[in-house]
JSON list of C-alpha atoms in Angstrom, two decimals:
[
{"chain": "A", "resi": 413, "resn": "HIS", "atom": "CA", "xyz": [0.00, 0.00, 0.00]},
{"chain": "A", "resi": 414, "resn": "GLY", "atom": "CA", "xyz": [3.01, 2.29, -0.22]},
{"chain": "A", "resi": 415, "resn": "PRO", "atom": "CA", "xyz": [5.19, 4.25, 2.20]},
{"chain": "A", "resi": 416, "resn": "ASP", "atom": "CA", "xyz": [2.36, 6.58, 3.23]},
{"chain": "A", "resi": 417, "resn": "SER", "atom": "CA", "xyz": [0.28, 3.79, 4.76]},
{"chain": "A", "resi": 418, "resn": "LEU", "atom": "CA", "xyz": [3.35, 2.30, 6.40]},
{"chain": "A", "resi": 419, "resn": "GLY", "atom": "CA", "xyz": [4.25, 5.68, 7.87]},
{"chain": "A", "resi": 420, "resn": "LEU", "atom": "CA", "xyz": [0.76, 6.21, 9.27]},
{"chain": "A", "resi": 421, "resn": "TYR", "atom": "CA", "xyz": [0.73, 2.77, 10.91]},
{"chain": "A", "resi": 422, "resn": "SER", "atom": "CA", "xyz": [4.26, 3.14, 12.27]},
{"chain": "A", "resi": 423, "resn": "LYS", "atom": "CA", "xyz": [3.61, 6.58, 13.80]},
{"chain": "A", "resi": 424, "resn": "SER", "atom": "CA", "xyz": [0.35, 5.41, 15.37]},
{"chain": "A", "resi": 425, "resn": "TYR", "atom": "CA", "xyz": [1.99, 2.37, 16.94]},
{"chain": "A", "resi": 426, "resn": "GLN", "atom": "CA", "xyz": [4.99, 4.35, 18.23]},
{"chain": "A", "resi": 427, "resn": "LEU", "atom": "CA", "xyz": [2.83, 7.05, 19.80]},
{"chain": "A", "resi": 428, "resn": "LEU", "atom": "CA", "xyz": [0.63, 4.49, 21.54]},
{"chain": "A", "resi": 429, "resn": "MET", "atom": "CA", "xyz": [3.46, 2.30, 22.82]},
{"chain": "A", "resi": 430, "resn": "ILE", "atom": "CA", "xyz": [5.63, 5.06, 24.35]},
{"chain": "A", "resi": 431, "resn": "PRO", "atom": "CA", "xyz": [3.61, 5.42, 27.59]},
{"chain": "A", "resi": 432, "resn": "ILE", "atom": "CA", "xyz": [2.71, 1.72, 27.77]},
{"chain": "A", "resi": 433, "resn": "THR", "atom": "CA", "xyz": [6.34, 0.61, 27.47]},
{"chain": "A", "resi": 434, "resn": "ASN", "atom": "CA", "xyz": [7.43, 3.14, 30.06]},
{"chain": "A", "resi": 435, "resn": "LEU", "atom": "CA", "xyz": [4.80, 1.82, 32.48]},
{"chain": "A", "resi": 436, "resn": "ARG", "atom": "CA", "xyz": [5.23, -1.89, 31.87]},
{"chain": "A", "resi": 437, "resn": "GLY", "atom": "CA", "xyz": [9.04, -1.90, 31.86]},
{"chain": "A", "resi": 438, "resn": "PRO", "atom": "CA", "xyz": [9.69, -0.78, 35.45]},
{"chain": "A", "resi": 439, "resn": "ILE", "atom": "CA", "xyz": [6.94, -2.98, 36.89]},
{"chain": "A", "resi": 440, "resn": "THR", "atom": "CA", "xyz": [8.30, -6.02, 35.03]},
{"chain": "A", "resi": 441, "resn": "LYS", "atom": "CA", "xyz": [11.87, -5.34, 36.19]},
{"chain": "A", "resi": 442, "resn": "VAL", "atom": "CA", "xyz": [10.73, -5.22, 39.81]},
{"chain": "A", "resi": 443, "resn": "ALA", "atom": "CA", "xyz": [8.29, -8.15, 39.59]},
{"chain": "A", "resi": 444, "resn": "MET", "atom": "CA", "xyz": [10.55, -10.66, 37.82]},
{"chain": "A", "resi": 445, "resn": "PRO", "atom": "CA", "xyz": [13.18, -11.14, 40.58]},
{"chain": "A", "resi": 446, "resn": "ALA", "atom": "CA", "xyz": [10.51, -10.94, 43.30]},
{"chain": "A", "resi": 447, "resn": "LEU", "atom": "CA", "xyz": [8.42, -13.67, 41.67]},
{"chain": "A", "resi": 448, "resn": "SER", "atom": "CA", "xyz": [11.52, -15.81, 41.11]},
{"chain": "A", "resi": 449, "resn": "ARG", "atom": "CA", "xyz": [12.30, -15.68, 44.83]},
{"chain": "A", "resi": 450, "resn": "LEU", "atom": "CA", "xyz": [8.71, -16.59, 45.71]},
{"chain": "A", "resi": 451, "resn": "GLN", "atom": "CA", "xyz": [8.32, -19.57, 43.38]},
{"chain": "A", "resi": 452, "resn": "ASN", "atom": "CA", "xyz": [8.72, -21.98, 46.32]},
{"chain": "A", "resi": 453, "resn": "ASN", "atom": "CA", "xyz": [5.95, -20.17, 48.24]},
{"chain": "A", "resi": 454, "resn": "PRO", "atom": "CA", "xyz": [2.92, -20.76, 45.99]},
{"chain": "A", "resi": 455, "resn": "GLU", "atom": "CA", "xyz": [0.43, -18.68, 48.00]},
{"chain": "A", "resi": 456, "resn": "GLU", "atom": "CA", "xyz": [2.75, -15.66, 48.34]},
{"chain": "A", "resi": 457, "resn": "TYR", "atom": "CA", "xyz": [3.66, -16.00, 44.67]},
{"chain": "A", "resi": 458, "resn": "LYS", "atom": "CA", "xyz": [-0.01, -15.89, 43.72]},
{"chain": "A", "resi": 459, "resn": "ASN", "atom": "CA", "xyz": [-0.77, -12.87, 45.90]},
{"chain": "A", "resi": 460, "resn": "TYR", "atom": "CA", "xyz": [2.24, -10.93, 44.62]},
{"chain": "A", "resi": 461, "resn": "TYR", "atom": "CA", "xyz": [1.41, -11.63, 40.97]},
{"chain": "A", "resi": 462, "resn": "LEU", "atom": "CA", "xyz": [-2.24, -10.63, 41.39]},
{"chain": "A", "resi": 463, "resn": "LYS", "atom": "CA", "xyz": [-1.21, -7.38, 43.09]},
{"chain": "A", "resi": 464, "resn": "CYS", "atom": "CA", "xyz": [1.17, -6.65, 40.21]},
{"chain": "A", "resi": 465, "resn": "ILE", "atom": "CA", "xyz": [-1.41, -7.13, 37.48]},
{"chain": "A", "resi": 466, "resn": "SER", "atom": "CA", "xyz": [-4.00, -5.17, 39.44]},
{"chain": "A", "resi": 467, "resn": "LEU", "atom": "CA", "xyz": [-1.56, -2.25, 39.76]},
{"chain": "A", "resi": 468, "resn": "LEU", "atom": "CA", "xyz": [-0.59, -2.47, 36.10]},
{"chain": "A", "resi": 469, "resn": "ALA", "atom": "CA", "xyz": [-4.25, -2.57, 35.04]},
{"chain": "A", "resi": 470, "resn": "PHE", "atom": "CA", "xyz": [-5.17, 0.42, 37.22]},
{"chain": "A", "resi": 471, "resn": "ILE", "atom": "CA", "xyz": [-2.40, 2.45, 35.58]},
{"chain": "A", "resi": 472, "resn": "SER", "atom": "CA", "xyz": [-2.50, 1.29, 31.95]},
{"chain": "A", "resi": 473, "resn": "MET", "atom": "CA", "xyz": [-6.20, 0.76, 31.24]},
{"chain": "A", "resi": 474, "resn": "PRO", "atom": "CA", "xyz": [-7.45, 4.27, 32.12]},
{"chain": "A", "resi": 475, "resn": "LEU", "atom": "CA", "xyz": [-4.48, 5.72, 30.23]},
{"chain": "A", "resi": 476, "resn": "VAL", "atom": "CA", "xyz": [-5.32, 3.76, 27.07]},
{"chain": "A", "resi": 477, "resn": "VAL", "atom": "CA", "xyz": [-9.00, 4.70, 27.31]},
{"chain": "A", "resi": 478, "resn": "PHE", "atom": "CA", "xyz": [-8.01, 8.35, 27.68]},
{"chain": "A", "resi": 479, "resn": "MET", "atom": "CA", "xyz": [-5.70, 8.10, 24.65]},
{"chain": "A", "resi": 480, "resn": "PHE", "atom": "CA", "xyz": [-8.51, 6.44, 22.65]},
{"chain": "A", "resi": 481, "resn": "GLY", "atom": "CA", "xyz": [-10.99, 9.19, 23.53]},
{"chain": "A", "resi": 482, "resn": "CYS", "atom": "CA", "xyz": [-8.54, 12.07, 22.99]},
{"chain": "A", "resi": 483, "resn": "ALA", "atom": "CA", "xyz": [-6.76, 10.58, 19.97]},
{"chain": "A", "resi": 484, "resn": "ASP", "atom": "CA", "xyz": [-7.43, 13.61, 17.79]},
{"chain": "A", "resi": 485, "resn": "GLN", "atom": "CA", "xyz": [-6.02, 16.03, 20.35]},
{"chain": "A", "resi": 486, "resn": "LEU", "atom": "CA", "xyz": [-3.03, 13.82, 21.15]},
{"chain": "A", "resi": 487, "resn": "VAL", "atom": "CA", "xyz": [-2.03, 13.44, 17.51]},
{"chain": "A", "resi": 488, "resn": "ARG", "atom": "CA", "xyz": [-2.28, 17.19, 16.98]},
{"chain": "A", "resi": 489, "resn": "LEU", "atom": "CA", "xyz": [-0.17, 17.85, 20.06]},
{"chain": "A", "resi": 490, "resn": "MET", "atom": "CA", "xyz": [2.47, 15.13, 19.68]},
{"chain": "A", "resi": 491, "resn": "LEU", "atom": "CA", "xyz": [2.78, 14.76, 15.90]},
{"chain": "A", "resi": 492, "resn": "GLY", "atom": "CA", "xyz": [1.13, 17.80, 14.34]},
{"chain": "A", "resi": 493, "resn": "LYS", "atom": "CA", "xyz": [-2.00, 18.23, 12.24]},
{"chain": "A", "resi": 494, "resn": "GLN", "atom": "CA", "xyz": [-0.26, 16.76, 9.18]},
{"chain": "A", "resi": 495, "resn": "TRP", "atom": "CA", "xyz": [-0.57, 13.34, 10.90]},
{"chain": "A", "resi": 496, "resn": "LEU", "atom": "CA", "xyz": [-4.33, 13.49, 11.57]},
{"chain": "A", "resi": 497, "resn": "ASP", "atom": "CA", "xyz": [-4.84, 10.56, 9.19]},
{"chain": "A", "resi": 498, "resn": "THR", "atom": "CA", "xyz": [-3.33, 8.36, 11.91]},
{"chain": "A", "resi": 499, "resn": "VAL", "atom": "CA", "xyz": [-6.24, 8.99, 14.32]},
{"chain": "A", "resi": 500, "resn": "ASP", "atom": "CA", "xyz": [-8.42, 6.06, 13.18]},
{"chain": "A", "resi": 501, "resn": "ILE", "atom": "CA", "xyz": [-5.44, 3.67, 13.14]},
{"chain": "A", "resi": 502, "resn": "PHE", "atom": "CA", "xyz": [-4.38, 4.92, 16.56]},
{"chain": "A", "resi": 503, "resn": "ARG", "atom": "CA", "xyz": [-7.82, 4.22, 18.01]},
{"chain": "A", "resi": 504, "resn": "ILE", "atom": "CA", "xyz": [-7.91, 0.69, 16.57]},
{"chain": "A", "resi": 505, "resn": "LEU", "atom": "CA", "xyz": [-4.49, -0.08, 18.04]},
{"chain": "A", "resi": 506, "resn": "ALA", "atom": "CA", "xyz": [-5.64, 1.34, 21.38]},
{"chain": "A", "resi": 507, "resn": "ILE", "atom": "CA", "xyz": [-8.25, -1.44, 21.54]},
{"chain": "A", "resi": 508, "resn": "ALA", "atom": "CA", "xyz": [-5.38, -3.94, 21.47]},
{"chain": "A", "resi": 509, "resn": "ALA", "atom": "CA", "xyz": [-3.34, -1.89, 23.95]},
{"chain": "A", "resi": 510, "resn": "PHE", "atom": "CA", "xyz": [-6.19, -2.03, 26.47]},
{"chain": "A", "resi": 511, "resn": "ILE", "atom": "CA", "xyz": [-5.32, -5.64, 27.35]},
{"chain": "A", "resi": 512, "resn": "GLN", "atom": "CA", "xyz": [-1.78, -5.99, 26.00]},
{"chain": "A", "resi": 513, "resn": "PRO", "atom": "CA", "xyz": [0.16, -4.93, 29.14]},
{"chain": "A", "resi": 514, "resn": "ILE", "atom": "CA", "xyz": [-1.90, -7.35, 31.25]},
{"chain": "A", "resi": 515, "resn": "SER", "atom": "CA", "xyz": [-1.89, -10.29, 28.87]},
{"chain": "A", "resi": 516, "resn": "SER", "atom": "CA", "xyz": [1.90, -10.04, 28.49]},
{"chain": "A", "resi": 517, "resn": "THR", "atom": "CA", "xyz": [2.34, -10.85, 32.19]},
{"chain": "A", "resi": 518, "resn": "SER", "atom": "CA", "xyz": [1.96, -14.53, 31.33]},
{"chain": "A", "resi": 519, "resn": "GLY", "atom": "CA", "xyz": [5.63, -14.25, 30.37]},
{"chain": "A", "resi": 520, "resn": "LEU", "atom": "CA", "xyz": [6.45, -13.12, 33.90]},
{"chain": "A", "resi": 521, "resn": "VAL", "atom": "CA", "xyz": [4.96, -16.30, 35.30]},
{"chain": "A", "resi": 522, "resn": "LEU", "atom": "CA", "xyz": [6.59, -18.61, 32.78]},
{"chain": "A", "resi": 523, "resn": "VAL", "atom": "CA", "xyz": [10.08, -17.16, 33.07]},
{"chain": "A", "resi": 524, "resn": "SER", "atom": "CA", "xyz": [10.02, -16.74, 36.86]},
{"chain": "A", "resi": 525, "resn": "THR", "atom": "CA", "xyz": [9.02, -20.41, 37.24]},
{"chain": "A", "resi": 526, "resn": "GLY", "atom": "CA", "xyz": [11.75, -21.65, 34.91]},
{"chain": "A", "resi": 527, "resn": "ARG", "atom": "CA", "xyz": [9.60, -22.49, 31.89]},
{"chain": "A", "resi": 528, "resn": "SER", "atom": "CA", "xyz": [11.34, -20.35, 29.29]},
{"chain": "A", "resi": 529, "resn": "ARG", "atom": "CA", "xyz": [11.07, -23.07, 26.63]},
{"chain": "A", "resi": 530, "resn": "LEU", "atom": "CA", "xyz": [7.28, -23.02, 26.91]},
{"chain": "A", "resi": 531, "resn": "TYR", "atom": "CA", "xyz": [7.41, -19.22, 26.84]},
{"chain": "A", "resi": 532, "resn": "LEU", "atom": "CA", "xyz": [9.27, -19.43, 23.52]},
{"chain": "A", "resi": 533, "resn": "LYS", "atom": "CA", "xyz": [6.70, -21.85, 22.06]},
{"chain": "A", "resi": 534, "resn": "LEU", "atom": "CA", "xyz": [3.79, -19.66, 23.12]},
{"chain": "A", "resi": 535, "resn": "GLY", "atom": "CA", "xyz": [5.60, -16.66, 21.66]},
{"chain": "A", "resi": 536, "resn": "VAL", "atom": "CA", "xyz": [5.88, -18.43, 18.31]},
{"chain": "A", "resi": 537, "resn": "PHE", "atom": "CA", "xyz": [2.18, -19.34, 18.50]},
{"chain": "A", "resi": 538, "resn": "GLY", "atom": "CA", "xyz": [1.19, -15.74, 19.27]},
{"chain": "A", "resi": 539, "resn": "SER", "atom": "CA", "xyz": [3.41, -14.31, 16.52]},
{"chain": "A", "resi": 540, "resn": "THR", "atom": "CA", "xyz": [1.95, -16.76, 13.99]},
{"chain": "A", "resi": 541, "resn": "VAL", "atom": "CA", "xyz": [-1.62, -15.75, 14.84]},
{"chain": "A", "resi": 542, "resn": "ILE", "atom": "CA", "xyz": [-0.73, -12.05, 14.62]},
{"chain": "A", "resi": 543, "resn": "CYS", "atom": "CA", "xyz": [0.99, -12.52, 11.24]},
{"chain": "A", "resi": 544, "resn": "LEU", "atom": "CA", "xyz": [-2.03, -14.40, 9.87]},
{"chain": "A", "resi": 545, "resn": "LEU", "atom": "CA", "xyz": [-4.37, -11.62, 10.98]},
{"chain": "A", "resi": 546, "resn": "PHE", "atom": "CA", "xyz": [-1.99, -9.06, 9.44]},
{"chain": "A", "resi": 547, "resn": "ILE", "atom": "CA", "xyz": [-2.27, -10.88, 6.12]},
{"chain": "A", "resi": 548, "resn": "LEU", "atom": "CA", "xyz": [-6.06, -11.03, 6.34]},
{"chain": "A", "resi": 549, "resn": "GLY", "atom": "CA", "xyz": [-6.20, -7.30, 7.05]},
{"chain": "A", "resi": 550, "resn": "LEU", "atom": "CA", "xyz": [-3.83, -6.27, 4.24]},
{"chain": "A", "resi": 551, "resn": "PRO", "atom": "CA", "xyz": [-6.54, -5.71, 1.58]},
{"chain": "A", "resi": 552, "resn": "TRP", "atom": "CA", "xyz": [-7.91, -2.87, 3.75]},
{"chain": "A", "resi": 553, "resn": "GLY", "atom": "CA", "xyz": [-4.58, -1.11, 4.16]},
{"chain": "A", "resi": 554, "resn": "ALA", "atom": "CA", "xyz": [-3.16, 0.22, 7.41]},
{"chain": "A", "resi": 555, "resn": "GLU", "atom": "CA", "xyz": [-6.56, 0.22, 9.14]},
{"chain": "A", "resi": 556, "resn": "GLY", "atom": "CA", "xyz": [-7.10, -3.41, 8.15]},
{"chain": "A", "resi": 557, "resn": "VAL", "atom": "CA", "xyz": [-3.69, -4.42, 9.52]},
{"chain": "A", "resi": 558, "resn": "ALA", "atom": "CA", "xyz": [-4.38, -2.53, 12.76]},
{"chain": "A", "resi": 559, "resn": "THR", "atom": "CA", "xyz": [-7.77, -4.26, 13.05]},
{"chain": "A", "resi": 560, "resn": "GLY", "atom": "CA", "xyz": [-6.11, -7.64, 12.50]},
{"chain": "A", "resi": 561, "resn": "TYR", "atom": "CA", "xyz": [-3.59, -6.85, 15.22]},
{"chain": "A", "resi": 562, "resn": "ALA", "atom": "CA", "xyz": [-6.33, -5.85, 17.67]},
{"chain": "A", "resi": 563, "resn": "ILE", "atom": "CA", "xyz": [-8.35, -9.01, 16.99]},
{"chain": "A", "resi": 564, "resn": "ALA", "atom": "CA", "xyz": [-5.24, -11.20, 17.29]},
{"chain": "A", "resi": 565, "resn": "ASN", "atom": "CA", "xyz": [-4.42, -9.79, 20.72]},
{"chain": "A", "resi": 566, "resn": "TYR", "atom": "CA", "xyz": [-7.80, -10.92, 22.04]},
{"chain": "A", "resi": 567, "resn": "LEU", "atom": "CA", "xyz": [-7.63, -14.30, 20.29]},
{"chain": "A", "resi": 568, "resn": "ILE", "atom": "CA", "xyz": [-4.28, -15.12, 21.92]},
{"chain": "A", "resi": 569, "resn": "LEU", "atom": "CA", "xyz": [-5.22, -13.78, 25.35]},
{"chain": "A", "resi": 570, "resn": "LEU", "atom": "CA", "xyz": [-6.24, -17.04, 27.05]},
{"chain": "A", "resi": 571, "resn": "PRO", "atom": "CA", "xyz": [-3.85, -19.82, 25.83]},
{"chain": "A", "resi": 572, "resn": "PRO", "atom": "CA", "xyz": [-0.66, -18.27, 27.33]},
{"chain": "A", "resi": 573, "resn": "LEU", "atom": "CA", "xyz": [-2.45, -17.53, 30.60]},
{"chain": "A", "resi": 574, "resn": "ILE", "atom": "CA", "xyz": [-3.84, -21.06, 30.86]},
{"chain": "A", "resi": 575, "resn": "TYR", "atom": "CA", "xyz": [-0.40, -22.63, 30.33]},
{"chain": "A", "resi": 576, "resn": "ALA", "atom": "CA", "xyz": [1.34, -20.07, 32.56]},
{"chain": "A", "resi": 577, "resn": "PHE", "atom": "CA", "xyz": [-0.97, -20.72, 35.51]},
{"chain": "A", "resi": 578, "resn": "LYS", "atom": "CA", "xyz": [-0.93, -24.50, 35.07]},
{"chain": "A", "resi": 579, "resn": "GLU", "atom": "CA", "xyz": [1.89, -25.14, 37.59]},
{"chain": "A", "resi": 580, "resn": "THR", "atom": "CA", "xyz": [0.87, -22.42, 40.03]},
{"chain": "A", "resi": 581, "resn": "ARG", "atom": "CA", "xyz": [-2.03, -21.74, 42.37]},
{"chain": "A", "resi": 582, "resn": "ILE", "atom": "CA", "xyz": [-3.22, -18.88, 40.18]},
{"chain": "A", "resi": 583, "resn": "LYS", "atom": "CA", "xyz": [-6.55, -19.52, 38.50]},
{"chain": "A", "resi": 584, "resn": "LEU", "atom": "CA", "xyz": [-8.04, -17.73, 35.52]},
{"chain": "A", "resi": 585, "resn": "LYS", "atom": "CA", "xyz": [-10.87, -16.51, 37.75]},
{"chain": "A", "resi": 586, "resn": "ASP", "atom": "CA", "xyz": [-8.25, -14.92, 40.06]},
{"chain": "A", "resi": 587, "resn": "PHE", "atom": "CA", "xyz": [-6.72, -13.15, 37.08]},
{"chain": "A", "resi": 588, "resn": "PHE", "atom": "CA", "xyz": [-10.01, -11.74, 35.83]},
{"chain": "A", "resi": 589, "resn": "ARG", "atom": "CA", "xyz": [-11.15, -10.85, 39.33]},
{"chain": "A", "resi": 590, "resn": "SER", "atom": "CA", "xyz": [-7.98, -8.81, 39.83]},
{"chain": "A", "resi": 591, "resn": "ILE", "atom": "CA", "xyz": [-8.50, -6.75, 36.69]},
{"chain": "A", "resi": 592, "resn": "MET", "atom": "CA", "xyz": [-12.30, -6.40, 36.91]},
{"chain": "A", "resi": 593, "resn": "ARG", "atom": "CA", "xyz": [-12.28, -3.12, 38.85]},
{"chain": "A", "resi": 594, "resn": "PRO", "atom": "CA", "xyz": [-9.77, -1.45, 36.53]},
{"chain": "A", "resi": 595, "resn": "VAL", "atom": "CA", "xyz": [-11.78, -2.61, 33.50]},
{"chain": "A", "resi": 596, "resn": "ILE", "atom": "CA", "xyz": [-15.08, -1.30, 34.85]},
{"chain": "A", "resi": 597, "resn": "SER", "atom": "CA", "xyz": [-13.64, 1.99, 36.12]},
{"chain": "A", "resi": 598, "resn": "SER", "atom": "CA", "xyz": [-11.75, 2.58, 32.87]},
{"chain": "A", "resi": 599, "resn": "LEU", "atom": "CA", "xyz": [-14.80, 1.95, 30.67]},
{"chain": "A", "resi": 600, "resn": "THR", "atom": "CA", "xyz": [-16.90, 4.16, 32.94]},
{"chain": "A", "resi": 601, "resn": "MET", "atom": "CA", "xyz": [-14.30, 6.90, 32.64]},
{"chain": "A", "resi": 602, "resn": "GLY", "atom": "CA", "xyz": [-14.31, 6.44, 28.88]},
{"chain": "A", "resi": 603, "resn": "PHE", "atom": "CA", "xyz": [-18.07, 6.91, 28.74]},
{"chain": "A", "resi": 604, "resn": "GLY", "atom": "CA", "xyz": [-17.78, 10.06, 30.85]},
{"chain": "A", "resi": 605, "resn": "LEU", "atom": "CA", "xyz": [-14.99, 11.34, 28.61]},
{"chain": "A", "resi": 606, "resn": "PHE", "atom": "CA", "xyz": [-17.14, 10.71, 25.54]},
{"chain": "A", "resi": 607, "resn": "LEU", "atom": "CA", "xyz": [-20.00, 12.73, 27.04]},
{"chain": "A", "resi": 608, "resn": "LEU", "atom": "CA", "xyz": [-17.63, 15.55, 28.00]},
{"chain": "A", "resi": 609, "resn": "LEU", "atom": "CA", "xyz": [-16.01, 15.75, 24.56]},
{"chain": "A", "resi": 610, "resn": "THR", "atom": "CA", "xyz": [-19.43, 15.65, 22.88]},
{"chain": "A", "resi": 611, "resn": "TYR", "atom": "CA", "xyz": [-20.62, 18.50, 25.11]},
{"chain": "A", "resi": 612, "resn": "LEU", "atom": "CA", "xyz": [-17.48, 20.57, 24.39]},
{"chain": "A", "resi": 613, "resn": "ASP", "atom": "CA", "xyz": [-17.89, 20.02, 20.64]},
{"chain": "A", "resi": 614, "resn": "GLU", "atom": "CA", "xyz": [-21.51, 21.17, 20.80]},
{"chain": "A", "resi": 615, "resn": "MET", "atom": "CA", "xyz": [-20.54, 24.22, 22.85]},
{"chain": "A", "resi": 616, "resn": "SER", "atom": "CA", "xyz": [-17.80, 25.18, 20.39]},
{"chain": "A", "resi": 617, "resn": "ILE", "atom": "CA", "xyz": [-20.29, 24.94, 17.51]},
{"chain": "A", "resi": 618, "resn": "LEU", "atom": "CA", "xyz": [-22.77, 27.15, 19.34]},
{"chain": "A", "resi": 619, "resn": "LEU", "atom": "CA", "xyz": [-20.10, 29.72, 20.21]},
{"chain": "A", "resi": 620, "resn": "THR", "atom": "CA", "xyz": [-18.96, 29.96, 16.61]}
]
């Protein structure tokens, strides 16, 4: 689809991932050695992991929802109005980013419990699914590829978690219970943000 489409996708992805990477990186660096030390204390390991993902969800999910709602303003501020064509792609990728920091914590569990080989296999599986969805989205350009990426992230959410928790006391219901409050509060905030932005748009029209 040419360099223009590639540039739009690349800029959208970079802008979205900057804050997420900066949030996830420090938490992962702290959690990895702590979880490794706790692997012989299953109950403490479970509690520490659930606290980590709850904290990560409370930070990342509202941020992603905010970036989704204010995509137009963020692109104008960070990239300039010449990049406004990235807004739709940015919003599609934000749907994937809503769960990506949390779903990636399956790697924390696998590596900290000495199952790096399984982590590699699951990584290959996830990459294959993402590549297939990329290919399916290609006919629709950058937006199609972004949509494929978002769908793939939700399709590959459960298998890594199931295998990661298999040799621990962590259950899928514990995982979802830990992130339920951040999910609900973030979506509620998003609805409120939508109403606020709609009101401000209407007011600006009336004033002009």
